[in-house]
Amino acid sequence: MNALLNRSQKLLTESEKHPSALLLELCGLLQAEVPHYDWVGFYFRNGNKEELKLGPYVGDPTDHTIIPFGKGICGQVAVSNSNFVVPDVKAQDNYIACSIHVKAEIVVPIFVGGENIGQIDIDSETADPFTDADIELLEGVAAAVATLLESQGISDPAAEL
Ligand code: SME
């Protein structure tokens, strides 16, 4: 996973490309390299609204382009500011199903200037697949995305990406 984090960090420094293209490529890289990553995407806080807006993603299209804070796994991470690892989505009451094939989910927040501005969301069709290695990878990726947004002066990623 360390090599994949290095590749992810390197990809995000290809500054001739638009950040939204870089984030889409990053989703594709993670999905291609990790067998248990089936849907990989970003949600960002939607301006001043208490909701998340879908950003770049790879995987099956989802109807959930807007998620209110507090709703589903993603909405809960928007208010908890903590990673959320779900080994079995069926065991969750507050869960928004995107596909009947999804068995597990992990959501890791992205902080810019100490503020939770969005998150990386991964759905898996494998049961209970996530370990500390996924958390380490995705926290590293989230930090690299935060650095990209800061360096590009993107203060409202939901509107700009
Ligand atoms: N399952 C998420 C909704 C987003 S989809 O996974 C793409 C949730 O419960 O918040």
Coordinates of N, CA and C and ligand atoms in Angstrom, one line a residue:
M1 N 0.8 -1.2 0.0 CA 0.0 0.0 0.0 C 0.9 1.3 0.0
N2 N 2.1 1.2 0.6 CA 3.0 2.3 0.6 C 3.3 2.8 -0.8
A3 N 3.6 1.8 -1.7 CA 3.9 2.2 -3.1 C 2.7 2.8 -3.8
L4 N 1.5 2.4 -3.4 CA 0.3 3.0 -4.0 C 0.1 4.4 -3.5
L5 N 0.4 4.6 -2.2 CA 0.3 6.0 -1.7 C 1.3 6.9 -2.4
N6 N 2.5 6.4 -2.6 CA 3.5 7.2 -3.4 C 3.0 7.5 -4.7
R7 N 2.5 6.5 -5.4 CA 2.0 6.8 -6.8 C 0.8 7.8 -6.8
S8 N 0.0 7.7 -5.7 CA -1.2 8.6 -5.6 C -0.7 10.1 -5.4
Q9 N 0.3 10.2 -4.5 CA 0.9 11.5 -4.2 C 1.5 12.1 -5.5
K10 N 2.2 11.3 -6.2 CA 2.9 11.7 -7.4 C 1.9 12.2 -8.5
L11 N 0.9 11.4 -8.6 CA -0.2 11.7 -9.6 C -0.8 13.1 -9.3
L12 N -1.0 13.4 -8.1 CA -1.6 14.7 -7.7 C -0.7 15.9 -7.9
T13 N 0.6 15.7 -8.2 CA 1.5 16.8 -8.4 C 1.6 17.0 -9.9
E14 N 0.9 16.3 -10.8 CA 0.9 16.6 -12.2 C 0.2 17.9 -12.5
S15 N 0.8 19.0 -12.2 CA 0.1 20.3 -12.1 C -0.4 20.8 -13.4
E16 N 0.0 20.2 -14.5 CA -0.5 20.8 -15.8 C -2.0 20.3 -16.0
K17 N -2.5 19.4 -15.2 CA -3.8 18.9 -15.4 C -4.8 19.6 -14.4
H18 N -6.1 19.7 -14.8 CA -7.0 20.3 -13.9 C -7.2 19.4 -12.7
P19 N -7.4 20.0 -11.5 CA -7.6 19.2 -10.3 C -8.7 18.1 -10.4
S20 N -9.8 18.5 -11.1 CA -10.9 17.5 -11.2 C -10.4 16.3 -12.0
A21 N -9.6 16.5 -13.0 CA -9.1 15.4 -13.8 C -8.1 14.6 -13.0
L22 N -7.3 15.2 -12.1 CA -6.4 14.5 -11.3 C -7.2 13.6 -10.3
L23 N -8.2 14.2 -9.7 CA -9.0 13.4 -8.7 C -9.7 12.2 -9.4
L24 N -10.2 12.4 -10.6 CA -10.8 11.3 -11.3 C -9.7 10.2 -11.6
E25 N -8.5 10.6 -12.0 CA -7.4 9.7 -12.3 C -7.1 8.9 -11.0
L26 N -7.1 9.7 -9.9 CA -6.7 9.0 -8.6 C -7.8 8.0 -8.3
C27 N -9.0 8.3 -8.5 CA -10.1 7.3 -8.2 C -9.8 6.0 -9.1
G28 N -9.5 6.2 -10.3 CA -9.2 5.1 -11.2 C -8.0 4.3 -10.8
L29 N -7.0 5.0 -10.4 CA -5.8 4.3 -9.9 C -6.1 3.4 -8.7
L30 N -6.8 4.0 -7.7 CA -7.1 3.2 -6.5 C -8.0 2.0 -6.8
Q31 N -9.0 2.2 -7.7 CA -9.9 1.1 -8.1 C -9.2 0.0 -8.8
A32 N -8.2 0.4 -9.7 CA -7.5 -0.6 -10.5 C -6.5 -1.4 -9.6
E33 N -5.9 -0.7 -8.6 CA -4.8 -1.4 -7.9 C -5.3 -2.2 -6.7
V34 N -6.4 -1.8 -6.1 CA -6.9 -2.5 -4.9 C -8.1 -3.4 -5.3
P35 N -8.0 -4.7 -5.3 CA -9.1 -5.5 -5.7 C -10.4 -5.3 -5.0
H36 N -10.3 -4.9 -3.7 CA -11.6 -4.8 -2.9 C -12.1 -3.3 -3.0
Y37 N -11.6 -2.5 -3.9 CA -12.2 -1.1 -4.1 C -13.0 -1.2 -5.4
D38 N -14.3 -1.2 -5.2 CA -15.2 -1.3 -6.4 C -15.8 0.1 -6.8
W39 N -16.1 0.9 -5.9 CA -16.6 2.3 -6.2 C -15.7 3.2 -5.4
V40 N -15.1 4.1 -6.1 CA -14.2 5.1 -5.4 C -14.5 6.5 -5.8
G41 N -14.9 7.3 -4.8 CA -15.3 8.7 -5.2 C -15.1 9.7 -4.1
F42 N -15.4 10.9 -4.4 CA -15.3 12.0 -3.5 C -16.6 12.7 -3.3
Y43 N -16.9 13.1 -2.1 CA -18.0 14.0 -1.7 C -17.4 15.2 -1.1
F44 N -17.9 16.4 -1.5 CA -17.5 17.6 -0.9 C -18.6 18.4 -0.2
R45 N -18.3 19.1 0.8 CA -19.3 20.0 1.5 C -19.8 21.0 0.4
N46 N -21.1 21.1 0.3 CA -21.7 22.0 -0.7 C -21.8 23.4 -0.3
G47 N -20.7 24.2 -0.4 CA -20.7 25.6 0.0 C -21.0 25.7 1.4
N48 N -22.0 26.6 1.7 CA -22.4 26.8 3.1 C -23.6 25.9 3.6
K49 N -24.0 25.0 2.6 CA -25.1 24.2 3.0 C -24.7 23.0 3.8
E50 N -25.6 22.5 4.6 CA -25.3 21.3 5.4 C -25.6 20.0 4.6
E51 N -24.8 19.9 3.5 CA -25.0 18.7 2.7 C -23.7 18.5 1.9
L52 N -23.5 17.3 1.4 CA -22.4 16.9 0.6 C -22.8 16.8 -0.8
K53 N -21.9 17.1 -1.7 CA -22.2 17.0 -3.2 C -21.2 16.0 -3.7
L54 N -21.6 15.2 -4.6 CA -20.8 14.2 -5.3 C -19.7 14.9 -6.2
G55 N -18.5 14.4 -6.0 CA -17.4 14.9 -6.9 C -17.0 13.8 -7.9
P56 N -15.7 13.9 -8.3 CA -15.2 12.8 -9.2 C -15.3 11.4 -8.6
Y57 N -15.7 10.5 -9.4 CA -15.8 9.1 -8.9 C -15.7 8.1 -10.1
V58 N -15.3 6.9 -9.7 CA -15.4 5.8 -10.7 C -16.2 4.6 -10.1
G59 N -16.9 3.9 -11.0 CA -17.8 2.8 -10.5 C -19.2 3.1 -11.0
D60 N -20.1 2.3 -10.5 CA -21.5 2.4 -11.0 C -22.0 3.8 -10.7
P61 N -22.8 4.4 -11.6 CA -23.4 5.7 -11.4 C -24.3 5.6 -10.1
T62 N -24.4 6.7 -9.4 CA -25.2 6.7 -8.2 C -26.2 7.9 -8.3
D63 N -27.4 7.6 -7.7 CA -28.4 8.6 -7.6 C -28.1 9.6 -6.5
H64 N -27.2 9.3 -5.6 CA -27.0 10.1 -4.4 C -25.9 11.1 -4.7
T65 N -26.4 12.1 -5.5 CA -25.4 13.2 -5.8 C -25.4 14.3 -4.7
I66 N -26.5 14.3 -3.9 CA -26.5 15.2 -2.7 C -26.8 14.4 -1.5
I67 N -26.1 14.5 -0.4 CA -26.3 13.8 0.8 C -26.4 14.8 2.0
P68 N -27.5 14.9 2.7 CA -27.6 15.8 3.8 C -26.6 15.4 4.9
F69 N -26.1 16.3 5.6 CA -25.2 16.0 6.8 C -26.0 15.1 7.7
G70 N -25.4 14.1 8.3 CA -26.1 13.2 9.2 C -26.7 12.0 8.6
K71 N -26.9 12.0 7.3 CA -27.6 10.9 6.6 C -26.5 10.0 6.0
G72 N -26.8 8.7 6.2 CA -25.9 7.7 5.6 C -24.5 7.7 6.3
I73 N -23.6 6.9 5.8 CA -22.3 6.8 6.3 C -21.5 8.1 6.0
C74 N -21.7 8.6 4.7 CA -21.0 9.8 4.3 C -21.5 11.0 5.2
G75 N -22.8 11.2 5.3 CA -23.4 12.3 6.1 C -22.9 12.2 7.5
Q76 N -22.7 11.0 8.1 CA -22.3 10.9 9.5 C -20.8 11.4 9.6
V77 N -20.0 11.1 8.6 CA -18.6 11.5 8.6 C -18.5 13.0 8.5
A78 N -19.4 13.6 7.8 CA -19.4 15.1 7.6 C -19.6 15.8 9.0
V79 N -20.3 15.1 9.9 CA -20.4 15.7 11.2 C -19.5 15.2 12.3
S80 N -19.1 13.9 12.2 CA -18.2 13.3 13.2 C -16.7 13.7 13.0
N81 N -16.3 14.0 11.8 CA -14.9 14.3 11.5 C -14.0 13.1 11.7
S82 N -14.6 11.9 11.7 CA -13.8 10.7 11.9 C -13.9 9.7 10.8
N83 N -12.9 8.9 10.6 CA -13.0 7.8 9.7 C -14.2 6.9 10.1
F84 N -14.9 6.3 9.1 CA -16.0 5.4 9.4 C -15.7 4.1 8.5
V85 N -15.4 3.0 9.2 CA -15.2 1.7 8.5 C -16.4 0.9 8.8
V86 N -17.1 0.4 7.7 CA -18.3 -0.4 7.8 C -18.0 -1.8 7.3
P87 N -17.7 -2.8 8.1 CA -17.4 -4.1 7.6 C -18.6 -4.8 6.9
D88 N -19.8 -4.4 7.4 CA -21.0 -5.1 6.8 C -22.1 -4.0 6.8
V89 N -22.4 -3.5 5.6 CA -23.4 -2.4 5.4 C -24.8 -2.8 5.9
K90 N -25.1 -4.1 5.9 CA -26.4 -4.6 6.4 C -26.6 -4.4 7.8
A91 N -25.5 -4.2 8.6 CA -25.6 -4.0 10.0 C -25.8 -2.6 10.4
Q92 N -25.9 -1.7 9.4 CA -26.0 -0.2 9.7 C -27.4 0.2 9.4
D93 N -28.0 0.9 10.4 CA -29.4 1.5 10.2 C -29.3 2.7 9.4
N94 N -28.3 3.6 9.7 CA -28.2 4.9 9.0 C -27.2 4.7 7.8
Y95 N -27.8 4.1 6.7 CA -26.9 3.7 5.6 C -27.7 4.0 4.3
I96 N -27.1 4.6 3.3 CA -27.8 4.9 2.0 C -27.2 3.9 1.0
A97 N -28.0 3.0 0.5 CA -27.6 1.9 -0.4 C -27.5 2.5 -1.8
C98 N -26.3 2.3 -2.4 CA -26.1 2.8 -3.8 C -26.3 1.6 -4.8
S99 N -26.0 0.4 -4.3 CA -26.0 -0.8 -5.2 C -26.2 -2.0 -4.3
I100 N -27.0 -2.9 -4.8 CA -27.3 -4.1 -4.0 C -26.0 -5.0 -3.8
H101 N -25.0 -4.8 -4.7 CA -23.8 -5.6 -4.6 C -22.8 -5.2 -3.5
V102 N -23.0 -3.9 -3.0 CA -22.1 -3.4 -2.0 C -22.2 -4.1 -0.6
K103 N -21.1 -4.6 -0.1 CA -21.1 -5.3 1.2 C -20.4 -4.5 2.3
A104 N -19.5 -3.6 1.9 CA -18.7 -2.9 3.0 C -18.4 -1.5 2.4
E105 N -18.1 -0.6 3.3 CA -17.8 0.8 2.9 C -16.7 1.4 3.9
I106 N -15.9 2.3 3.4 CA -15.0 3.1 4.2 C -15.1 4.5 3.8
V107 N -15.2 5.4 4.7 CA -15.2 6.9 4.4 C -14.1 7.5 5.3
V108 N -13.3 8.3 4.6 CA -12.2 9.0 5.3 C -12.3 10.5 5.0
P109 N -12.4 11.4 6.1 CA -12.6 12.8 5.8 C -11.3 13.5 5.3
I110 N -11.5 14.6 4.7 CA -10.4 15.4 4.1 C -10.5 16.8 4.9
F111 N -9.3 17.1 5.5 CA -9.3 18.4 6.2 C -8.4 19.4 5.5
V112 N -8.9 20.6 5.4 CA -8.1 21.7 4.9 C -8.2 22.8 5.9
G113 N -7.0 23.2 6.4 CA -7.0 24.2 7.5 C -7.8 23.8 8.7
G114 N -7.8 22.5 9.0 CA -8.5 22.0 10.2 C -10.0 21.8 10.0
E115 N -10.5 22.1 8.8 CA -11.9 22.0 8.5 C -12.2 20.8 7.7
N116 N -13.3 20.1 8.0 CA -13.7 18.9 7.2 C -14.4 19.4 6.0
I117 N -13.7 19.3 4.8 CA -14.3 19.9 3.6 C -14.8 18.8 2.7
G118 N -14.7 17.6 3.0 CA -15.2 16.5 2.2 C -14.6 15.2 2.6
Q119 N -14.7 14.2 1.7 CA -14.3 12.9 2.1 C -14.0 12.0 0.8
I120 N -13.2 11.0 1.1 CA -13.1 9.9 0.1 C -14.0 8.8 0.6
D121 N -14.8 8.2 -0.4 CA -15.8 7.2 -0.1 C -15.4 6.0 -0.9
I122 N -15.3 4.8 -0.3 CA -15.1 3.6 -1.1 C -16.1 2.5 -0.7
D123 N -16.7 1.9 -1.7 CA -17.6 0.8 -1.6 C -16.9 -0.5 -2.0
S124 N -17.2 -1.5 -1.3 CA -16.6 -2.8 -1.6 C -17.6 -3.9 -1.8
E125 N -17.4 -4.7 -2.8 CA -18.4 -5.9 -3.0 C -17.8 -7.1 -2.3
T126 N -16.7 -6.9 -1.5 CA -16.1 -8.0 -0.7 C -16.6 -7.7 0.7
A127 N -16.9 -8.8 1.5 CA -17.3 -8.7 2.9 C -16.1 -8.4 3.7
D128 N -16.3 -7.5 4.7 CA -15.3 -7.1 5.7 C -13.8 -7.1 5.1
P129 N -13.6 -6.2 4.2 CA -12.3 -6.3 3.5 C -11.2 -5.3 4.1
F130 N -11.7 -4.3 4.9 CA -10.8 -3.2 5.2 C -9.9 -3.5 6.5
T131 N -8.7 -3.1 6.4 CA -7.7 -3.2 7.5 C -7.1 -1.9 7.8
D132 N -6.1 -1.9 8.7 CA -5.4 -0.7 9.0 C -4.6 -0.2 7.8
A133 N -4.3 -1.1 6.9 CA -3.5 -0.7 5.7 C -4.4 0.2 4.8
D134 N -5.7 0.0 4.8 CA -6.6 0.8 4.0 C -6.7 2.2 4.6
I135 N -6.8 2.2 6.0 CA -6.9 3.5 6.7 C -5.7 4.3 6.5
E136 N -4.5 3.7 6.6 CA -3.2 4.4 6.4 C -3.1 5.0 5.0
L137 N -3.5 4.1 4.0 CA -3.4 4.6 2.6 C -4.4 5.8 2.4
L138 N -5.6 5.6 2.9 CA -6.6 6.6 2.5 C -6.4 7.9 3.3
E139 N -5.9 7.8 4.5 CA -5.5 9.0 5.3 C -4.4 9.8 4.5
G140 N -3.5 9.0 4.0 CA -2.4 9.6 3.2 C -2.9 10.3 1.9
V141 N -3.8 9.6 1.3 CA -4.4 10.1 0.1 C -5.2 11.4 0.4
A142 N -6.0 11.3 1.5 CA -6.8 12.5 1.9 C -5.9 13.7 2.2
A143 N -4.8 13.5 2.8 CA -3.8 14.6 3.1 C -3.3 15.1 1.8
A144 N -3.0 14.3 0.8 CA -2.4 14.7 -0.5 C -3.5 15.5 -1.2
V145 N -4.8 15.1 -1.2 CA -5.8 15.8 -1.8 C -6.0 17.2 -1.2
A146 N -5.9 17.3 0.1 CA -6.0 18.5 0.8 C -4.9 19.5 0.4
T147 N -3.7 19.0 0.2 CA -2.5 19.8 -0.2 C -2.8 20.3 -1.6
L148 N -3.3 19.4 -2.5 CA -3.6 19.8 -3.9 C -4.7 21.0 -3.8
L149 N -5.7 20.8 -3.1 CA -6.8 21.9 -3.0 C -6.2 23.2 -2.5
E150 N -5.4 23.1 -1.5 CA -4.8 24.3 -0.9 C -3.9 25.0 -1.9
S151 N -3.0 24.1 -2.6 CA -2.0 24.7 -3.5 C -2.7 25.3 -4.7
Q152 N -3.9 24.8 -5.1 CA -4.6 25.3 -6.3 C -5.6 26.4 -5.9
G153 N -5.6 26.7 -4.6 CA -6.5 27.8 -4.1 C -8.0 27.4 -4.3
I154 N -8.3 26.2 -4.2 CA -9.7 25.7 -4.4 C -10.4 25.7 -3.0
S155 N -11.2 26.8 -2.7 CA -11.8 26.9 -1.4 C -13.2 26.3 -1.4
D156 N -13.8 26.1 -2.6 CA -15.2 25.5 -2.6 C -15.2 24.4 -3.7
P157 N -14.6 23.2 -3.3 CA -14.4 22.1 -4.2 C -15.7 21.6 -4.8
A158 N -16.8 21.7 -4.1 CA -18.1 21.3 -4.6 C -18.5 22.1 -5.8
A159 N -18.2 23.3 -5.8 CA -18.5 24.2 -7.0 C -17.4 24.1 -8.1
E160 N -16.2 23.8 -7.7 CA -15.1 24.0 -8.7 C -14.6 22.6 -9.3
L161 N -15.0 21.5 -8.6 CA -14.5 20.2 -9.1 C -15.6 19.4 -9.7
Ligands
SME1 N1 -23.4 4.5 1.0 C1 -23.2 5.9 1.2 C2 -23.8 6.7 0.1 C3 -22.9 7.0 -1.0 S1 -22.6 5.7 -2.0 O1 -21.9 4.7 -1.3 C4 -21.8 6.1 -3.4 C5 -23.7 6.3 2.6 O2 -24.4 5.5 3.3 O3 -23.5 7.5 2.9

